[in-house]
PDB file of C-alpha atoms and ligand atoms in Angstrom:
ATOM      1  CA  UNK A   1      -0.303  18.213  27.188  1.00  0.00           C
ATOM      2  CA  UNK A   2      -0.017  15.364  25.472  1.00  0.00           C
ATOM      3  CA  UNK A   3      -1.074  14.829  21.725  1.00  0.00           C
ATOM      4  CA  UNK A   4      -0.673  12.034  19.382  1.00  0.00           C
ATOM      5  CA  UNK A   5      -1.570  11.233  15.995  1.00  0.00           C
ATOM      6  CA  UNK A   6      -1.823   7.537  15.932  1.00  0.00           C
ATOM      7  CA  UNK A   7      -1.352   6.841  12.199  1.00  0.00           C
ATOM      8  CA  UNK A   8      -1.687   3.306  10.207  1.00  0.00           C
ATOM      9  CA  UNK A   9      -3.754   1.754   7.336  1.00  0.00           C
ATOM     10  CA  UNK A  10      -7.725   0.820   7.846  1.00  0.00           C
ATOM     11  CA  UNK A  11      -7.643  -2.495  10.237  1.00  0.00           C
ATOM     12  CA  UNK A  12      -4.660  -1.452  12.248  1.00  0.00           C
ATOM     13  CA  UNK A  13      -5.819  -1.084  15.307  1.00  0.00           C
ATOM     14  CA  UNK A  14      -5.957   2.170  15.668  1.00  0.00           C
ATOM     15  CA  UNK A  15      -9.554   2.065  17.735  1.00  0.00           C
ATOM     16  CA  UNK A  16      -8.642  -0.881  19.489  1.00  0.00           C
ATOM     17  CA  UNK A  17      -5.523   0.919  20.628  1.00  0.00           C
ATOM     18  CA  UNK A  18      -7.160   3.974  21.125  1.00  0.00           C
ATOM     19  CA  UNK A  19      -9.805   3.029  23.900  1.00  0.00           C
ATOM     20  CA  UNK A  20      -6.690   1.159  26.048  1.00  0.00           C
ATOM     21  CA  UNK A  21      -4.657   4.680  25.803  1.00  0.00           C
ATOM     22  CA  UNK A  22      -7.948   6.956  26.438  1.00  0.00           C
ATOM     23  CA  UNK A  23      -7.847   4.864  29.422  1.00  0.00           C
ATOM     24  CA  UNK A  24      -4.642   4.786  30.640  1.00  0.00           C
ATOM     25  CA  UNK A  25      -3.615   8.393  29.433  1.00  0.00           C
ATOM     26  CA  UNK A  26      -7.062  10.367  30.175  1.00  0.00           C
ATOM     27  CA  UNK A  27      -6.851  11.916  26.612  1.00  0.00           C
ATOM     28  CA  UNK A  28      -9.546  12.864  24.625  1.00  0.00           C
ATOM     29  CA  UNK A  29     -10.438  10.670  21.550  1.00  0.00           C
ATOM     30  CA  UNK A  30     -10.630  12.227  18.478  1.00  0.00           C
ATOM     31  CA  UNK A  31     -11.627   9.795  15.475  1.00  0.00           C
ATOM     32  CA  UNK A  32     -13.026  11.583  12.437  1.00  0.00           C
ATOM     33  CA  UNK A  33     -14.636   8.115  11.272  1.00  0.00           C
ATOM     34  CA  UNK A  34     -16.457   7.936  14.296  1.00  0.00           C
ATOM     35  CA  UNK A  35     -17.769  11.652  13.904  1.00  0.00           C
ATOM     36  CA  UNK A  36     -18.791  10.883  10.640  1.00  0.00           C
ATOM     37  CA  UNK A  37     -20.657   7.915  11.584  1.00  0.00           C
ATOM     38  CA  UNK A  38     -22.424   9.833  14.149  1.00  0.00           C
ATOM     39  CA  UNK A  39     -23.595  12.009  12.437  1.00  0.00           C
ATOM     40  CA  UNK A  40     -24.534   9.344   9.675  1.00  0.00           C
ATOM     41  CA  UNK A  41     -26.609   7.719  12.698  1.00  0.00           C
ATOM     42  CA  UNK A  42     -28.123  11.166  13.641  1.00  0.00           C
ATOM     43  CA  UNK A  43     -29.082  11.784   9.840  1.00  0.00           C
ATOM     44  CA  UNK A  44     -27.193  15.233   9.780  1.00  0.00           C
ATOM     45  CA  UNK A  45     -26.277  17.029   6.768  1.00  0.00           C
ATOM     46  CA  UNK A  46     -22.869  16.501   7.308  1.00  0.00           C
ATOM     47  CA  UNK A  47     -23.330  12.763   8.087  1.00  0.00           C
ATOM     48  CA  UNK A  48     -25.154  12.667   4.434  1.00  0.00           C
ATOM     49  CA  UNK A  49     -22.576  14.397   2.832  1.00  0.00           C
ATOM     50  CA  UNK A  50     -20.064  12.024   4.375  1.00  0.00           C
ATOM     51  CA  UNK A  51     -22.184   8.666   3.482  1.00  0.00           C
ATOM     52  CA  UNK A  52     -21.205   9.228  -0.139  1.00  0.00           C
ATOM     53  CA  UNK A  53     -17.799   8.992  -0.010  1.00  0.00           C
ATOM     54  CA  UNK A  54     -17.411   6.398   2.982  1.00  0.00           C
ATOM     55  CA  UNK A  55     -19.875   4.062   1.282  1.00  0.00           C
ATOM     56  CA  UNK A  56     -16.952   3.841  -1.475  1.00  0.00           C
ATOM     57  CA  UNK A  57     -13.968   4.167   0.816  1.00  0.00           C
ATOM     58  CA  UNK A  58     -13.038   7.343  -0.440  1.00  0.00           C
ATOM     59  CA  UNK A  59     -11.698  10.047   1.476  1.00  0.00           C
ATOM     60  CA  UNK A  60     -14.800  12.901   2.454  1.00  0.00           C
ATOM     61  CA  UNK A  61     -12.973  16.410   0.821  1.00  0.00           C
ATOM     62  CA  UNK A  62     -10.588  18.036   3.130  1.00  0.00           C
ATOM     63  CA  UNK A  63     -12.288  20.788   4.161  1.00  0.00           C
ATOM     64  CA  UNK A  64     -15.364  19.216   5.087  1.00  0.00           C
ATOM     65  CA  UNK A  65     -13.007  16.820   8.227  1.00  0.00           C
ATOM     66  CA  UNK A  66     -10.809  19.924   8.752  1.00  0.00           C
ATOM     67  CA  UNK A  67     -14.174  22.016   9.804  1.00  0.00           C
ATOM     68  CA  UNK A  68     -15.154  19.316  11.591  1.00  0.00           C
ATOM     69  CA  UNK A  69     -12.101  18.455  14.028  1.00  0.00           C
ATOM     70  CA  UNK A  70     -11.711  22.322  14.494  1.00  0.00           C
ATOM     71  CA  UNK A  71     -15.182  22.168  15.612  1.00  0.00           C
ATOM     72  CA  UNK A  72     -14.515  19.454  17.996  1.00  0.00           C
ATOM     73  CA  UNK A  73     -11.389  20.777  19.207  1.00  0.00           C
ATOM     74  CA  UNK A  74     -12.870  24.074  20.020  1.00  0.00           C
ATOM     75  CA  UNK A  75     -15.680  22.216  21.632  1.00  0.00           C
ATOM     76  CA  UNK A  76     -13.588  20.656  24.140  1.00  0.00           C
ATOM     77  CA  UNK A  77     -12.502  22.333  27.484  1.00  0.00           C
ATOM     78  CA  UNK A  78     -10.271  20.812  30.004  1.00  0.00           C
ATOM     79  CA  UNK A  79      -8.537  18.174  27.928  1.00  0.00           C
ATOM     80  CA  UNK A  80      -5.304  16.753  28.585  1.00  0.00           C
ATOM     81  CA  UNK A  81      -4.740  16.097  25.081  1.00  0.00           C
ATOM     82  CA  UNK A  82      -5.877  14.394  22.344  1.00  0.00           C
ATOM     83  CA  UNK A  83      -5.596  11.225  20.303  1.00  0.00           C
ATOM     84  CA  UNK A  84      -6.294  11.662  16.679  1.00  0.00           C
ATOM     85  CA  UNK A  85      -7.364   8.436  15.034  1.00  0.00           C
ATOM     86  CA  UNK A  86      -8.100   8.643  11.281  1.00  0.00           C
ATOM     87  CA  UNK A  87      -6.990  12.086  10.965  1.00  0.00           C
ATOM     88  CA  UNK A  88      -5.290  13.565   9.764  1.00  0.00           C
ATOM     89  CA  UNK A  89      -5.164  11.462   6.306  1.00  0.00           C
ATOM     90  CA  UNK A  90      -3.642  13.741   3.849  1.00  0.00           C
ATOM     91  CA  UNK A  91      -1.020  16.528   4.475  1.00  0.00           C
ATOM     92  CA  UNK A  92      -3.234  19.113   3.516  1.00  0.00           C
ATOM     93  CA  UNK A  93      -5.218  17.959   6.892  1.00  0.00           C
ATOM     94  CA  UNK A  94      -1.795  17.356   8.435  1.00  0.00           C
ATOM     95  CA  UNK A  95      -0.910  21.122   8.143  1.00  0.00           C
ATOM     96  CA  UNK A  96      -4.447  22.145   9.014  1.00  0.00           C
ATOM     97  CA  UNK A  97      -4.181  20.331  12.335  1.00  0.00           C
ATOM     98  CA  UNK A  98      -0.692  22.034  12.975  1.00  0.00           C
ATOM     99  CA  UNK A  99      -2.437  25.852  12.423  1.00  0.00           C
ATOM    100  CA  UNK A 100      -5.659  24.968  14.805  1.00  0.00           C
ATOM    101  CA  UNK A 101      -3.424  23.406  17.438  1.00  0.00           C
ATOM    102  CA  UNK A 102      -0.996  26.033  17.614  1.00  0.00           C
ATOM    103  CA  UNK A 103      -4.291  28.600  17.623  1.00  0.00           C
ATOM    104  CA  UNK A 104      -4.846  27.063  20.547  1.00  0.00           C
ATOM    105  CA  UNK A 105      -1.417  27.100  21.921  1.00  0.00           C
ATOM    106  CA  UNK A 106      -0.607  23.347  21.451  1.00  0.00           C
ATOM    107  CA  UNK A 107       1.189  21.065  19.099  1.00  0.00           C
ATOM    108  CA  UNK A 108       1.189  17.405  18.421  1.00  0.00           C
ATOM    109  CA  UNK A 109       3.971  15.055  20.593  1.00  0.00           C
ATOM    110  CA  UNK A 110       4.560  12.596  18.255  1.00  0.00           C
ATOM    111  CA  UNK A 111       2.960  10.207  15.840  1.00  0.00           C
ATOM    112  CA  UNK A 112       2.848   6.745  16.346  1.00  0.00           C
ATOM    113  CA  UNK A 113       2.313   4.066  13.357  1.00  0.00           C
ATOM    114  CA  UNK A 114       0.955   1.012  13.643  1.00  0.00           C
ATOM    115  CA  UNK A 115       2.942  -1.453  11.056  1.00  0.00           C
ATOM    116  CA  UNK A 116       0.527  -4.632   9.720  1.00  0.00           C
ATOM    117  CA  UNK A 117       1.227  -6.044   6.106  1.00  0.00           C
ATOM    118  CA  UNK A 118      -1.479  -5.654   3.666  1.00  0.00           C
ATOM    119  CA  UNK A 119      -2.546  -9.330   3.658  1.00  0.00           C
ATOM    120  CA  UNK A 120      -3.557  -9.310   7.985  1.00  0.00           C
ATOM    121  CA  UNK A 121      -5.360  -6.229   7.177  1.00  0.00           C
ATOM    122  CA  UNK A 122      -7.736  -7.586   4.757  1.00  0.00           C
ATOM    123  CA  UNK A 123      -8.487 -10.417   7.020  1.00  0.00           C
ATOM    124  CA  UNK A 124      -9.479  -8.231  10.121  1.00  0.00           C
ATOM    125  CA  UNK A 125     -11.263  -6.039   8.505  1.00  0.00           C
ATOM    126  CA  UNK A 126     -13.747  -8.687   6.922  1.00  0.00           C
ATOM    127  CA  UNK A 127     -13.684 -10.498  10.582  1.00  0.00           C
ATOM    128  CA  UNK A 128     -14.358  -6.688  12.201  1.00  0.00           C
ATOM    129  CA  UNK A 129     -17.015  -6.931   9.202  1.00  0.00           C
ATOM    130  CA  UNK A 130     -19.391  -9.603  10.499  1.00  0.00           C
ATOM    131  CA  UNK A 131     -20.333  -7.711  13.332  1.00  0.00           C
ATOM    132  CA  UNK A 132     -19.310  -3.928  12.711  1.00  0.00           C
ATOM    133  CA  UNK A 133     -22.570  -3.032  10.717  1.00  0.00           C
ATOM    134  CA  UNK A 134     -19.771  -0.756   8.689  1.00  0.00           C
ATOM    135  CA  UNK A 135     -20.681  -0.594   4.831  1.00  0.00           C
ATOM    136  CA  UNK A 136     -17.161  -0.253   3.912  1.00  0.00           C
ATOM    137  CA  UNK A 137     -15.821  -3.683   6.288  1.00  0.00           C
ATOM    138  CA  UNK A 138     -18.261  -5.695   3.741  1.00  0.00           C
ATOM    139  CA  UNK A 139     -17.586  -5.880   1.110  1.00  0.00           C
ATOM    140  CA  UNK A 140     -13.580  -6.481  -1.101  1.00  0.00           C
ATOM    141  CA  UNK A 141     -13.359  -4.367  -3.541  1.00  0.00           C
ATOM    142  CA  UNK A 142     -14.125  -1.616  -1.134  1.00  0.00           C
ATOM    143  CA  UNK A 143     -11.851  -2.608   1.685  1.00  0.00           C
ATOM    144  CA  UNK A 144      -9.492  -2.963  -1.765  1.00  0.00           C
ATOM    145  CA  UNK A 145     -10.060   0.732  -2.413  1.00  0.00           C
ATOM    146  CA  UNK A 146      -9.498   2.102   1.078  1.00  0.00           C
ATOM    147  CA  UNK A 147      -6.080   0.498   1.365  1.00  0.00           C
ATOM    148  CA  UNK A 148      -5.039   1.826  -2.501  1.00  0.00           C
ATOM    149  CA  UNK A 149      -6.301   4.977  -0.715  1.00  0.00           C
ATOM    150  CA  UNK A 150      -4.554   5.219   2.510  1.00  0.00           C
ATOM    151  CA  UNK A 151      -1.112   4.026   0.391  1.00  0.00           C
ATOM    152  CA  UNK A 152      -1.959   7.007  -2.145  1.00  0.00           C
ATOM    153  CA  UNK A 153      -3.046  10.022  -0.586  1.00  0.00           C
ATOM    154  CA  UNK A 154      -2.291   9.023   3.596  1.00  0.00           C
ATOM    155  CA  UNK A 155       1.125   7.611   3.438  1.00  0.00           C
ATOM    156  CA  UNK A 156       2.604  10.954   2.631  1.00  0.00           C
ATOM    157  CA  UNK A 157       1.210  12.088   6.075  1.00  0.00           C
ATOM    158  CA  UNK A 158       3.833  10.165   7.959  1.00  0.00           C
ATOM    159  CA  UNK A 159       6.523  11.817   5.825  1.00  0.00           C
ATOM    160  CA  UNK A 160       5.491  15.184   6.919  1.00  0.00           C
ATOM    161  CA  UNK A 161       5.335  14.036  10.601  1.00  0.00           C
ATOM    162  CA  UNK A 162       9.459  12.384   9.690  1.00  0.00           C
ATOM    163  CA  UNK A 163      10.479  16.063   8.440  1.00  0.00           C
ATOM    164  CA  UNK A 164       9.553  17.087  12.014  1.00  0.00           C
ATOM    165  CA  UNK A 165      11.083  14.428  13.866  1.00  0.00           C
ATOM    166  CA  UNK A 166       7.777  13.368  15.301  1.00  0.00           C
ATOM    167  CA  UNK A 167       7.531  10.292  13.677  1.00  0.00           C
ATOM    168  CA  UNK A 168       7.466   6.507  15.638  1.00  0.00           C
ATOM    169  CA  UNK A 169       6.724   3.335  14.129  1.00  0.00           C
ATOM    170  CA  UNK A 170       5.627   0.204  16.055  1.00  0.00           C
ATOM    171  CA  UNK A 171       5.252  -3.355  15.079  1.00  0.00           C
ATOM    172  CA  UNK A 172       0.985  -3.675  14.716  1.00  0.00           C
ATOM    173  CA  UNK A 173       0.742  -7.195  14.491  1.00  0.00           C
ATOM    174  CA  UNK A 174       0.936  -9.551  18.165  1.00  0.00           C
ATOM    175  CA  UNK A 175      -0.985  -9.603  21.254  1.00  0.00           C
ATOM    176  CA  UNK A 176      -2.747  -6.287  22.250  1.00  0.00           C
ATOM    177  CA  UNK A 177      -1.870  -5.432  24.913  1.00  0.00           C
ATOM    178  CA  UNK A 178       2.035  -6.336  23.851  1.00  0.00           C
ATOM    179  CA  UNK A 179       1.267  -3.794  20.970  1.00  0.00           C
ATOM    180  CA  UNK A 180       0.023  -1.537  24.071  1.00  0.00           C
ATOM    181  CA  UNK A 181       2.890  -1.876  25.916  1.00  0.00           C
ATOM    182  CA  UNK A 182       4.959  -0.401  23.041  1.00  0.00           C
ATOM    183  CA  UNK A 183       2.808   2.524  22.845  1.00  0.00           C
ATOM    184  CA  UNK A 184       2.775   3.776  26.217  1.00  0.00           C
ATOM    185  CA  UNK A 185       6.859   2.999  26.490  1.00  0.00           C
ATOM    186  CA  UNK A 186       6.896   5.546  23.263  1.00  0.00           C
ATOM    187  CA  UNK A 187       4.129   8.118  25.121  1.00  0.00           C
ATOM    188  CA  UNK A 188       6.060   7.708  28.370  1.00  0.00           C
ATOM    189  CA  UNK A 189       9.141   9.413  26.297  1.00  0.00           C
ATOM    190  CA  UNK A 190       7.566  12.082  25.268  1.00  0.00           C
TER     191      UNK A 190
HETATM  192  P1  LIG B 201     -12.264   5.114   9.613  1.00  0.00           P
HETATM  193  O1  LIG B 201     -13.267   4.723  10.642  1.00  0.00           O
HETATM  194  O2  LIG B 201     -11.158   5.965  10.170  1.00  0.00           O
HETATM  195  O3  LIG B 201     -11.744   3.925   8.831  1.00  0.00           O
HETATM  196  O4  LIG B 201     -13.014   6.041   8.566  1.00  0.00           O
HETATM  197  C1  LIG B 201     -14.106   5.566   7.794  1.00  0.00           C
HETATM  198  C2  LIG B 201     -14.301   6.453   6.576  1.00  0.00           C
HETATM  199  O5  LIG B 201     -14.600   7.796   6.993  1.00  0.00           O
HETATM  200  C3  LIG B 201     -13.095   6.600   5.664  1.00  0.00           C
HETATM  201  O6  LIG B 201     -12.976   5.540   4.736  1.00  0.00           O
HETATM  202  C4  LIG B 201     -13.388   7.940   4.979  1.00  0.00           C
HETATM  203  O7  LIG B 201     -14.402   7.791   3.988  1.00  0.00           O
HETATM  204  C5  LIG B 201     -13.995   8.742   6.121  1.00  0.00           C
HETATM  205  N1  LIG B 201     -12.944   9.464   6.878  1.00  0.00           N
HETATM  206  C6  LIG B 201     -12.589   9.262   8.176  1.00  0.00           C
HETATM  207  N2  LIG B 201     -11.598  10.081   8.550  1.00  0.00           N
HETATM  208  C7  LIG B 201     -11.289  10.824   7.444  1.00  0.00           C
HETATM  209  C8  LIG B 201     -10.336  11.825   7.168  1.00  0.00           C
HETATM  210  N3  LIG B 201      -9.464  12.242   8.105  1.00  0.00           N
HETATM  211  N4  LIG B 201     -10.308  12.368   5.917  1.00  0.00           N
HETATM  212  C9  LIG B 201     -11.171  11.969   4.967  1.00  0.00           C
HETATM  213  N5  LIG B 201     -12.087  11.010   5.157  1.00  0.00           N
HETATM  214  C10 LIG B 201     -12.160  10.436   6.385  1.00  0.00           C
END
């Protein structure tokens, strides 16, 4: 089984990534921002809950994404592993997804980190903004917020996945499918 955290501030292409590697790998994709904004869609409690925080680029509380990823994990039969996107964003999540994996007899492969400098990021996410319908592409001082956020509370994540030797970084800024490349060469070792 193969399961990878793919780790790296908001705009680095992370989703875009994703799909290609879903593709190519067969994984499952797990991205908490998408489950929130499904269940924003579908109205849900949860998705309410959520809207508060993500309308501000905040971070939705811990145990509110940890209940639902254990949820989804436990949902999901037949996987060949999974690619989290978005999660886990704090260590407190980090060693959360360590106890439910290992519940469920599995562990994480590696992480991989997309590296973009702060100033590309801006730019695509106010381009992903004109047609993403996504509150928190819109508007500066909130893209502003959920990069002071991810260097805060998410950075730290990648230092937990260091300590375990599970850490890969990758440069995030070229072609696609040349940032592709460099993924799957990294997946292929594990
Ligand atoms: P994303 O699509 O990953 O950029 O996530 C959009 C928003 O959803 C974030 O700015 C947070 O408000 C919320 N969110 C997504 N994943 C998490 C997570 N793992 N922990 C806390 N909040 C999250």
């Amino acid at each position: 089984m193969l399961n990878i955290v793919l780790f790296g501030p908001p705009g680095a292409g992370k989703g875009t990534q994703s799909e290609k590697l879903i593709e190519k790998y067969g994984l499952t994709h797990l991205s908490t921002g998408d489950l929130f904004r499904k269940h924003l869609g579908e109205g849900t409690d949860l998705g309410k809950l959520a809207k508060k925080y993500m309308d501000e680029g905040h971070l939705v509380p811990d145990q509110v994404v940890i209940s639902m990823v254990e949820d989804k994990i436990s949902n999901t039969e037949g996987s060949k592993g999974f690619i989290f996107d978005g999660f886990p964003r704090t260590t407190a999540q980090a060693e959360a997804l360590d106890v439910m994996l290992a519940n469920n007899g599995m562990k994480i492969s590696g992480m991989i980190a997309l590296d973009v400098p702060e100033e590309i990021l801006k730019e695509r996410i106010k381009e992903r903004g004109k047609t993403s319908n996504r509150a928190d592409d819109q508007d500066e001082e909130k893209i502003n917020t959920r990069i002071k956020v991810y260097l805060d509370e998410t950075l730290p994540v990648a230092k937990y996945y260091e300590n375990q030797g599970k850490y890969k970084s990758i440069n995030g800024v070229g072609g696609i499918d040349e940032i592709f490349m460099e993924i799957s060469e990294v997946l292929d070792s594990y």
